[in-house]
Short mmCIF file of C-alpha atoms and ligand atoms in Angstrom, two decimals:
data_model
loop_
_atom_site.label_atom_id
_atom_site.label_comp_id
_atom_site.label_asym_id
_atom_site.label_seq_id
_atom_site.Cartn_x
_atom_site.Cartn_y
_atom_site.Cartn_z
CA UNK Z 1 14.99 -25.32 -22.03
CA UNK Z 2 16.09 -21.58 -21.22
CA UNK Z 3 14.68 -20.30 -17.80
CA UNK Z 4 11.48 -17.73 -18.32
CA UNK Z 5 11.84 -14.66 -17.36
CA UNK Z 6 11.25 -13.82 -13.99
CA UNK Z 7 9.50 -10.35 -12.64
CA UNK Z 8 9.40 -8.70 -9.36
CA UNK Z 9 5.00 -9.12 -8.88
CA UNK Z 10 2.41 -10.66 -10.77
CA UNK Z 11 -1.13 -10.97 -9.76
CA UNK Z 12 -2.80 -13.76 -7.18
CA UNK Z 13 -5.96 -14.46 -9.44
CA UNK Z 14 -8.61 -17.16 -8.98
CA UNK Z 15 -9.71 -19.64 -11.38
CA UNK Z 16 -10.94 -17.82 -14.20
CA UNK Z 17 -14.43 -20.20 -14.24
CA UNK Z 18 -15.45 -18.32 -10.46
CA UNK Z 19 -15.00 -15.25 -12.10
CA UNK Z 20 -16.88 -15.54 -15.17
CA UNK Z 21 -19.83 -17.14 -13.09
CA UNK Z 22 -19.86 -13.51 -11.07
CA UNK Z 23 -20.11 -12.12 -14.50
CA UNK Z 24 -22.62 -13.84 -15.37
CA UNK Z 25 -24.92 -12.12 -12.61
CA UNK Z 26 -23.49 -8.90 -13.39
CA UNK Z 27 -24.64 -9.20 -17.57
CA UNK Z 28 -27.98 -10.65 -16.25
CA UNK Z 29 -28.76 -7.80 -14.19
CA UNK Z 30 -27.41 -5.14 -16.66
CA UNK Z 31 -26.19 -3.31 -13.67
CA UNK Z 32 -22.39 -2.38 -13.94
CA UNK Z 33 -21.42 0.42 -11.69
CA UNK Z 34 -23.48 3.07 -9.36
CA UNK Z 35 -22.98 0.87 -5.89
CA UNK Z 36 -23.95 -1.88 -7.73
CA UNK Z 37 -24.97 -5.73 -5.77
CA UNK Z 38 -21.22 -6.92 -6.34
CA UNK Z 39 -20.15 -3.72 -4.75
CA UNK Z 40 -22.22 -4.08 -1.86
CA UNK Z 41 -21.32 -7.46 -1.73
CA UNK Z 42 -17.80 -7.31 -2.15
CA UNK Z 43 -17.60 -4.68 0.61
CA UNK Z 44 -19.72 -7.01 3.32
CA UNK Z 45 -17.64 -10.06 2.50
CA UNK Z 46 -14.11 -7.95 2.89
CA UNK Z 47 -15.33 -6.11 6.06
CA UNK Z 48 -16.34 -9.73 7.44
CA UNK Z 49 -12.92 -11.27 6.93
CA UNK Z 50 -11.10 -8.65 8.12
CA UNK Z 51 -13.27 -7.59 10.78
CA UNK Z 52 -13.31 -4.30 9.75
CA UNK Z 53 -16.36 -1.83 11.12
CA UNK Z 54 -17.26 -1.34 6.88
CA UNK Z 55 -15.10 -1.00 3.85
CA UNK Z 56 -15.97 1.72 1.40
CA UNK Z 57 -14.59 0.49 -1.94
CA UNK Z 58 -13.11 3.46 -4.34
CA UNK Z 59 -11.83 3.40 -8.22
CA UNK Z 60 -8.22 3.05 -6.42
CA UNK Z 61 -6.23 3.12 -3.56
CA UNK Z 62 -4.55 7.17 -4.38
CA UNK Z 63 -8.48 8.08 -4.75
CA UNK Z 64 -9.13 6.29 -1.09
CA UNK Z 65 -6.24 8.47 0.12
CA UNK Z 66 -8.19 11.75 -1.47
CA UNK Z 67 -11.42 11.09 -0.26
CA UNK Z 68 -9.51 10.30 3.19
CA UNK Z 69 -8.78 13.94 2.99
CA UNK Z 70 -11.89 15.41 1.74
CA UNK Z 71 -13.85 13.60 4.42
CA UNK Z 72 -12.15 15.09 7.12
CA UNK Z 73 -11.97 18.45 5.61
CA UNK Z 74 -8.17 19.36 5.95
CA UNK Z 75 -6.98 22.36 4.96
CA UNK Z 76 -3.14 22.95 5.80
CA UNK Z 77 -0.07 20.88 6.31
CA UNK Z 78 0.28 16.67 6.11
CA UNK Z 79 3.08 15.95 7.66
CA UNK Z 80 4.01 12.47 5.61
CA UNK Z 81 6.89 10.00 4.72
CA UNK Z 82 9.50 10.87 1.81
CA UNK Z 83 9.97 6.95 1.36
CA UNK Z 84 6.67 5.83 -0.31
CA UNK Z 85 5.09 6.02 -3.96
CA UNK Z 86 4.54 9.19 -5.64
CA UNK Z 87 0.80 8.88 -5.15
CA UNK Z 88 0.87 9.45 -1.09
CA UNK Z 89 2.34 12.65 -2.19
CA UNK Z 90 0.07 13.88 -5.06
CA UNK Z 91 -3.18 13.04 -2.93
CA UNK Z 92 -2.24 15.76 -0.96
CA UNK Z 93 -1.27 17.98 -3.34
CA UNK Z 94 -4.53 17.08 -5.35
CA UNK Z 95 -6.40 17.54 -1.82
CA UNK Z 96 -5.00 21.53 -1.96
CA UNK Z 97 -2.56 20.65 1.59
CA UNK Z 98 1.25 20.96 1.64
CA UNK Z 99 3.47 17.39 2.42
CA UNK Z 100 5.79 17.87 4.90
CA UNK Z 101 8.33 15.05 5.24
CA UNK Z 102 9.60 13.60 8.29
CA UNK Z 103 12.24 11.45 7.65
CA UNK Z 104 12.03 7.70 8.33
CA UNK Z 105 13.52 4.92 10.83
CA UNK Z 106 16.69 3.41 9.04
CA UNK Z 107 15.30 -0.03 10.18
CA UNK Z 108 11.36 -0.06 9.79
CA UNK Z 109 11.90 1.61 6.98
CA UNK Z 110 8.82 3.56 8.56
CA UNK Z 111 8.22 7.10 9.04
CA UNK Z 112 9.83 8.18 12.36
CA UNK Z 113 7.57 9.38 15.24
CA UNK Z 114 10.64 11.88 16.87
CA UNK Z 115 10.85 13.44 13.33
CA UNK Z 116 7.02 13.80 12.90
CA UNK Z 117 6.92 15.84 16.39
CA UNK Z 118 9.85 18.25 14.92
CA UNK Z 119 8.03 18.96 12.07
CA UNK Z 120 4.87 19.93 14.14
CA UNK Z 121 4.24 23.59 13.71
CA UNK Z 122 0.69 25.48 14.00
CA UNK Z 123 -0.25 25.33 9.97
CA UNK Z 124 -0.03 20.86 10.75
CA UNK Z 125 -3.62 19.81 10.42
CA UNK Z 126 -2.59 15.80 10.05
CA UNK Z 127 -0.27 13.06 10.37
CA UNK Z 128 -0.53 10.61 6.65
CA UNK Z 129 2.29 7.60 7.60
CA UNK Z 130 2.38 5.28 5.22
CA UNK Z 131 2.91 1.10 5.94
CA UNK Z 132 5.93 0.66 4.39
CA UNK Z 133 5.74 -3.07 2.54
CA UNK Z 134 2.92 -3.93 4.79
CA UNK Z 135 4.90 -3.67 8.14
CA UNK Z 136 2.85 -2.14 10.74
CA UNK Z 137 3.73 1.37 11.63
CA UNK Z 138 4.73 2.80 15.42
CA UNK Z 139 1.19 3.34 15.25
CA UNK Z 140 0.64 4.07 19.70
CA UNK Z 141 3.47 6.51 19.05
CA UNK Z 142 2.00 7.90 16.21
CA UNK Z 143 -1.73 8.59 18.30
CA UNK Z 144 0.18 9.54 20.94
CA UNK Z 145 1.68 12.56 19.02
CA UNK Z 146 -1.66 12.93 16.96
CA UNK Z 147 -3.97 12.86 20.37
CA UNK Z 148 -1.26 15.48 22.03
CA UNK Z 149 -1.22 17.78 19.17
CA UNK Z 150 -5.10 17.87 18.06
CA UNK Z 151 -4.19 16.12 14.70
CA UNK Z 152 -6.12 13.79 12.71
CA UNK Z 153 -4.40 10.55 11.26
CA UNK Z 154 -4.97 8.96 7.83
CA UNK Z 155 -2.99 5.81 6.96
CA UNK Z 156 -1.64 5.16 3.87
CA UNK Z 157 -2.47 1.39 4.17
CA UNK Z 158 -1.99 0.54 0.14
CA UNK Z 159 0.38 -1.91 1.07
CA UNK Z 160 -1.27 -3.35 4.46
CA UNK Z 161 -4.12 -5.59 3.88
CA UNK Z 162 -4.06 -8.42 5.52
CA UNK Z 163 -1.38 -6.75 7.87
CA UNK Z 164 -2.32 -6.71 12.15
CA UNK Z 165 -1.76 -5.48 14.97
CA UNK Z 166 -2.59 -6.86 18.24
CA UNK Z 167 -4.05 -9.69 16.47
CA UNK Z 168 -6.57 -6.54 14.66
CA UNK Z 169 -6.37 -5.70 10.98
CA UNK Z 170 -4.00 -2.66 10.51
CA UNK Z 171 -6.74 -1.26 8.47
CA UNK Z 172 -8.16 -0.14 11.67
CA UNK Z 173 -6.00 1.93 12.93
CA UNK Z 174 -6.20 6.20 12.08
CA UNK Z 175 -9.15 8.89 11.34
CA UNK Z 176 -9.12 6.71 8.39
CA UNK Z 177 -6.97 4.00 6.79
CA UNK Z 178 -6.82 3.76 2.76
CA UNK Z 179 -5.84 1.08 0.91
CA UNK Z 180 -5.19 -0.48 -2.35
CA UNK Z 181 -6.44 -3.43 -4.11
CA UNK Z 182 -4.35 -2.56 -7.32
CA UNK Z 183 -3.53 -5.59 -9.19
CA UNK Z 184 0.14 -6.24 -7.51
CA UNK Z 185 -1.45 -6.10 -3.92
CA UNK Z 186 -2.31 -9.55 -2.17
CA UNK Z 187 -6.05 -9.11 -2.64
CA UNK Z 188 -6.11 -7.61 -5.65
CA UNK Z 189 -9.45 -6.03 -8.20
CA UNK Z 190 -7.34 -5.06 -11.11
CA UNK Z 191 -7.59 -1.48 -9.78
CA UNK Z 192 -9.37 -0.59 -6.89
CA UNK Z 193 -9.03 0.67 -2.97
CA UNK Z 194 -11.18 1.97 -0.35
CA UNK Z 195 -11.49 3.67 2.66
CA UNK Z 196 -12.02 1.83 6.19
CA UNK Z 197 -12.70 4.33 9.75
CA UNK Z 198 -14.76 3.30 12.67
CA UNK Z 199 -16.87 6.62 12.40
CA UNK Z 200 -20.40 6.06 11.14
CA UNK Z 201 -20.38 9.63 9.92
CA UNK Z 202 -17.23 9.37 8.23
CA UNK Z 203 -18.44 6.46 6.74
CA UNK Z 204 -21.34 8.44 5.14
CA UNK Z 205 -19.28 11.15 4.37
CA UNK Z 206 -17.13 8.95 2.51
CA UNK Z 207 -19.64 7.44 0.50
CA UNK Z 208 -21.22 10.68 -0.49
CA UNK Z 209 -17.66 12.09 -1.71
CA UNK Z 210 -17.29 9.40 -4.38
CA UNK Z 211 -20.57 9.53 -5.16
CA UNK Z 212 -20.24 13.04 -6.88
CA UNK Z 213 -21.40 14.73 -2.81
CA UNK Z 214 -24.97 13.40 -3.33
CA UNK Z 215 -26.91 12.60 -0.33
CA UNK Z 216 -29.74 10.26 -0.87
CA UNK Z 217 -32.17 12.61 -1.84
CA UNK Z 218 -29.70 13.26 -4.87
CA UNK Z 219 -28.81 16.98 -3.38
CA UNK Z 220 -25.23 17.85 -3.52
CA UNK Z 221 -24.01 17.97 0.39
CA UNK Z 222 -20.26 18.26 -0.19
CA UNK Z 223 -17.52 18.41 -2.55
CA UNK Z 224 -17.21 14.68 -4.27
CA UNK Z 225 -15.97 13.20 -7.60
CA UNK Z 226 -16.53 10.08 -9.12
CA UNK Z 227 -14.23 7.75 -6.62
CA UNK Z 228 -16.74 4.61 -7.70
CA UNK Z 229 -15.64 0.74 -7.99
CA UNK Z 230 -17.37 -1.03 -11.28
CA UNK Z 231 -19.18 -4.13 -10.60
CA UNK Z 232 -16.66 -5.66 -12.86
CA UNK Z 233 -13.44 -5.01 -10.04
CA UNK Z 234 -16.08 -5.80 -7.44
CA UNK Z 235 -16.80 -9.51 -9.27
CA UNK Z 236 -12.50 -10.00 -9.78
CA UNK Z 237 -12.42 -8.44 -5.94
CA UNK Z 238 -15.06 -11.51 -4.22
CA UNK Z 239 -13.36 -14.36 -6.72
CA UNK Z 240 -10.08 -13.49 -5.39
CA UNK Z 241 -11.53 -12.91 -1.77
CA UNK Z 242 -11.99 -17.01 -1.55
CA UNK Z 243 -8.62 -17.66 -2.00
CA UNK Z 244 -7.17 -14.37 -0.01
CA UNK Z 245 -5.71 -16.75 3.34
CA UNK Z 246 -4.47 -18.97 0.77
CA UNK Z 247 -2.07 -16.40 -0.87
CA UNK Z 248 -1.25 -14.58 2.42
CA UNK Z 249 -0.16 -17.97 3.92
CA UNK Z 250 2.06 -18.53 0.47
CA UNK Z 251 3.50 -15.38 0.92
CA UNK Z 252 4.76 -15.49 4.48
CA UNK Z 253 6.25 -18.88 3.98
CA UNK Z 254 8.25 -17.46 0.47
CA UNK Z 255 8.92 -14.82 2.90
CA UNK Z 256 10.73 -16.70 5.44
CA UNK Z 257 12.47 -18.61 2.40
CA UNK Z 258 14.25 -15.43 1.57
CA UNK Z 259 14.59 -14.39 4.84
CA UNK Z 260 16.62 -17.70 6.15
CA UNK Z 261 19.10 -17.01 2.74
CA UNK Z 262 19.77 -13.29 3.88
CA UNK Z 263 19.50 -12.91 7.26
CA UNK Z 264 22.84 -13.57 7.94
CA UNK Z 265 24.16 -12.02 4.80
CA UNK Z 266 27.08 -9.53 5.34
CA UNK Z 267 26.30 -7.10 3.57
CA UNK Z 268 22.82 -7.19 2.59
CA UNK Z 269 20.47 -5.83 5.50
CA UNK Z 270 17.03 -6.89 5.99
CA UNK Z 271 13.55 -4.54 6.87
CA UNK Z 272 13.28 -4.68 10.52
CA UNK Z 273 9.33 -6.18 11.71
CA UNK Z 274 8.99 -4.60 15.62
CA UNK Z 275 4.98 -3.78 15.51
CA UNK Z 276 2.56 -6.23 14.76
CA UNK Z 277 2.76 -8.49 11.96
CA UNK Z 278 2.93 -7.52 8.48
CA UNK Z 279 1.99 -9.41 5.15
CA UNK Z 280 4.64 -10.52 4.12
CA UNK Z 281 3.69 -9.22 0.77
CA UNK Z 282 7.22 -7.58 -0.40
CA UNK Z 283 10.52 -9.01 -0.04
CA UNK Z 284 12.80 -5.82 0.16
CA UNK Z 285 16.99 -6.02 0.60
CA UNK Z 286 19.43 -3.10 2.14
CA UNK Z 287 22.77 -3.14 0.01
CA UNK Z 288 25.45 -1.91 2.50
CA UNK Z 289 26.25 0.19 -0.75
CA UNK Z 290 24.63 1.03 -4.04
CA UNK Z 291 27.69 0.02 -6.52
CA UNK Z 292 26.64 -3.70 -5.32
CA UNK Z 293 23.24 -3.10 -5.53
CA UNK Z 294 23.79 -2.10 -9.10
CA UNK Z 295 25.74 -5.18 -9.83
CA UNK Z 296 23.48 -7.47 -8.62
CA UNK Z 297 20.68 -5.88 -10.93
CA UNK Z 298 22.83 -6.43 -13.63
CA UNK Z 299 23.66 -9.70 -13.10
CA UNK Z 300 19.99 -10.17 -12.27
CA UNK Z 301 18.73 -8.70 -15.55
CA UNK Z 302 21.24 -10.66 -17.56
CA UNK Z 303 19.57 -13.50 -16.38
CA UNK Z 304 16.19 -12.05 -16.99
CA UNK Z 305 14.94 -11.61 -13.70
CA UNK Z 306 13.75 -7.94 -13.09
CA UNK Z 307 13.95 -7.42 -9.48
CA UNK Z 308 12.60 -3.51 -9.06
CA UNK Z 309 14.58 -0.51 -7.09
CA UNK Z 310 11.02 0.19 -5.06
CA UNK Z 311 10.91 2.83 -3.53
CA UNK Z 312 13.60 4.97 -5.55
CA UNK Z 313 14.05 7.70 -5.41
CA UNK Z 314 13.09 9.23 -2.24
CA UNK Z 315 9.85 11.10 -3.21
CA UNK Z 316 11.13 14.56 -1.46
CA UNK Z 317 13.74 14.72 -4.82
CA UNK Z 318 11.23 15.15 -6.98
CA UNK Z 319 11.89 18.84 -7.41
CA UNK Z 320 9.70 19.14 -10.44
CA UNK Z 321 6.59 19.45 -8.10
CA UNK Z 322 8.34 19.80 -4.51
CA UNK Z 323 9.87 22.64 -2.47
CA UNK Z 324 13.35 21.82 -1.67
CA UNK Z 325 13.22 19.55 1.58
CA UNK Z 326 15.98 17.30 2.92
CA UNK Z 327 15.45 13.26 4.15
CA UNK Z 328 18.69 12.49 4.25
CA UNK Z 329 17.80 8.32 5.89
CA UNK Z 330 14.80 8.49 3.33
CA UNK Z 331 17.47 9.19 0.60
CA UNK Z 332 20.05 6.64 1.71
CA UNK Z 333 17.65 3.54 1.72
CA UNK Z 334 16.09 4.76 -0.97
CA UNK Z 335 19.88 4.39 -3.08
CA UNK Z 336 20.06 0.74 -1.80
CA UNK Z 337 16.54 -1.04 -1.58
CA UNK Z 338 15.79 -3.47 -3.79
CA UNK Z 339 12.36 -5.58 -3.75
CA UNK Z 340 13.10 -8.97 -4.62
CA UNK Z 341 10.20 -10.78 -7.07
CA UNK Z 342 7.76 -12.25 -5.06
CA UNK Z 343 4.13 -13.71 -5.69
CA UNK Z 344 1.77 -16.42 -5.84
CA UNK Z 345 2.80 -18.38 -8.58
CA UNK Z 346 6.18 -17.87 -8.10
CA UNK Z 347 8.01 -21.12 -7.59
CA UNK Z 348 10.73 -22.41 -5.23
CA UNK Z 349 13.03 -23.21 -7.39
CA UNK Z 350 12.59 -19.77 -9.06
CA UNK Z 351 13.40 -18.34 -5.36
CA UNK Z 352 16.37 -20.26 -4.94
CA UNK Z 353 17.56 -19.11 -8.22
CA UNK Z 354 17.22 -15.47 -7.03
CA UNK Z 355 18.89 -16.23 -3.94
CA UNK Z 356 22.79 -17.66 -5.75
CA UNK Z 357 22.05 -14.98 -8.53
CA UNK Z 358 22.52 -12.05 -5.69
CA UNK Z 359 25.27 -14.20 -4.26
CA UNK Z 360 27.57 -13.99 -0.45
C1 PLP I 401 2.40 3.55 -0.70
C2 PLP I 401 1.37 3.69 -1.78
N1 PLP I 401 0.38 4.58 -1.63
C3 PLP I 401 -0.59 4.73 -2.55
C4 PLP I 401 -0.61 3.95 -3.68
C5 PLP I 401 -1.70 4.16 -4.69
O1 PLP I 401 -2.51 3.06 -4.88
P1 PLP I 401 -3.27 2.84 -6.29
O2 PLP I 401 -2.24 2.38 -7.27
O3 PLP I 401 -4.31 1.82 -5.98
O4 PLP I 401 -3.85 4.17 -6.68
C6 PLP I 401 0.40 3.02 -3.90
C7 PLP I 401 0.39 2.19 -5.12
O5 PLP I 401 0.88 1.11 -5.16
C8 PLP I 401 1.43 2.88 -2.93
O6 PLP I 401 2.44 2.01 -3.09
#
């Protein structure tokens, strides 16, 4: 029988029976979005497991990164990370501030705390790093700069759940952390993200601002939008919550599968872990040069296995909707990463496959 084809993510999900009895509730009640029981629920039972001081769920995790924004009312310059997703980069822009790239650490893969400071001028209002494939950012360096300078810090933490440092979730750390719980994350809702800061009045804030700005007494207190989760995401969000240890635990040991066939690889480097411990939840690979990277896709895609050049290109490139600025490290990894397919359901045998397609 021919092998199936093999892609780089595909969702953790639980039994489908769990979450058709939360729908069940949910067509009972009638009640499908407006901070709606599941919501509420969904939000206690995530901030419980995670310890986290609340969890404000949001339609997605590039609307958590927006209301991040709004909340703190910045007006100015974000000094971010060229090697992420597009949408770091067009919550700003959405948000009416200017990106400003620092480049990143060739081994973290992580924006770069001595590039940040350079790119410090008086117009910086924050600091928006971004978790790069879970792995915990410099993030004492980071405060260290952001305490010294007057300048607030929002993670971009789409990639981090389930991430830690000093034993904490990551999703602590900042002004505000945002995440993602988009269908290709570990804990996933279909679509969905949310906000998570240790400020009760940020916490309000944020729950007014994706609630259209209404305050209880349905006056309009700030700028909002609609930034809502459906009871729906929330009910896929709580069914997948049971099994969430279960798929991080999976992960980290596919993880080290990977990691004991490349780490001694000669020409294929490996992301470097130094701060607290990430998820585990992408397996990238450093070509020494991009011809071979290129080859291997090939010879990966000829065998239908769709391994994914993630990120690529370096988002500063994109001159379509950028001023001209220069990442040269950003730009260099971003030519020779390649993400590796890794998930839940994805079997050994289907690793070890990867692993002699990419070769010595
Ligand atoms: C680094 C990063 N930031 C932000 C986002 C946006 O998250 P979402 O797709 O939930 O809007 C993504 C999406 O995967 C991402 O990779």
């Amino acid at each position: 029988m021919p092998n199936a084809p093999i892609y780089v993510t595909m969702p953790a999900l639980a039994p489908l029976e769990e979450f058709n009895t939360l729908l069940q509730g949910v067509w009972e009640r009638g009640i499908l979005t407006h901070n709606g029981p599941l919501v509420q629920q969904f939000e206690r039972a995530l901030s419980a497991k995670l310890q986290l001081p609340g969890f404000v769920a949001t339609t997605n995790g590039t609307i958590a990164l927006q209301m991040a924004i709004k909340a703190l009312k910045l007006q100015g310059e974000i000094i971010t990370t060229p090697f992420t997703w597009i949408a770091t980069i067009s919550a700003i822009q959405w948000e009416h501030c200017t990106p400003i790239f620092a480049d990143i650490d060739p081994h973290t893969l992580n924006i770069d705390p001595g590039s940040i400071e350079q790119r410090i001028t008086d117009r910086t209002v924050a600091i928006m790093p971004v978790h790069v494939f879970g792995n915990p950012c410099d993030v004492e360096a980071i405060q260290t700069l952001a305490d010294h300078y007057g300048l607030k810090v929002i993670y971009d933490a789409a990639h981090a759940i389930g991430s830690t440092y000093n034993g904490n979730s990551l999703l602590t750390q900042g002004d505000i952390s945002a995440t993602s719980l988009h269908a290709t994350k570990l804990l996933n809702t279909g679509e969905g993200g949310g906000c998570i800061t240790k400020n009760p009045a940020l916490q309000e804030s944020l729950k007014r601002i994706r609630f259209f700005g209404h305050n209880e007494q349905r006056d309009i207190v700030e700028e909002g939008f609609n930034g809502k989760m459906t009871e729906i995401h929330a009910a896929l969000g709580l069914a997948n919550l049971t099994y969430f240890d279960d798929v991080l635990a999976d992960r980290k040991s596919k993880y080290a599968r990977y990691k004991e066939a490349f780490s001694a690889h000669p020409h294929i480097r490996l992301q470097k872990l130094q701060f607290g411990e990430t998820n585990y939840s992408y397996f990238p690979i450093i070509f020494d040069r991009e011809e071979a990277l290129l080859d291997a896709v090939a010879r990966l895609e000829a065998a239908q296995i769709y391994a994914r050049r993630y990120f690529y290109p370096s988002v500063n490139t994109f001159k379509k909707i950028l001023a001209d600025q220069q990442a040269p490290i950003s730009e260099e990894i971003a030519r020779r990463i390649l993400c590796l397919p890794l998930y839940h359901r994805l079997t050994e045998q289907a690793i070890d496959r990867v692993i002699r397609m990419i070769g010595s």
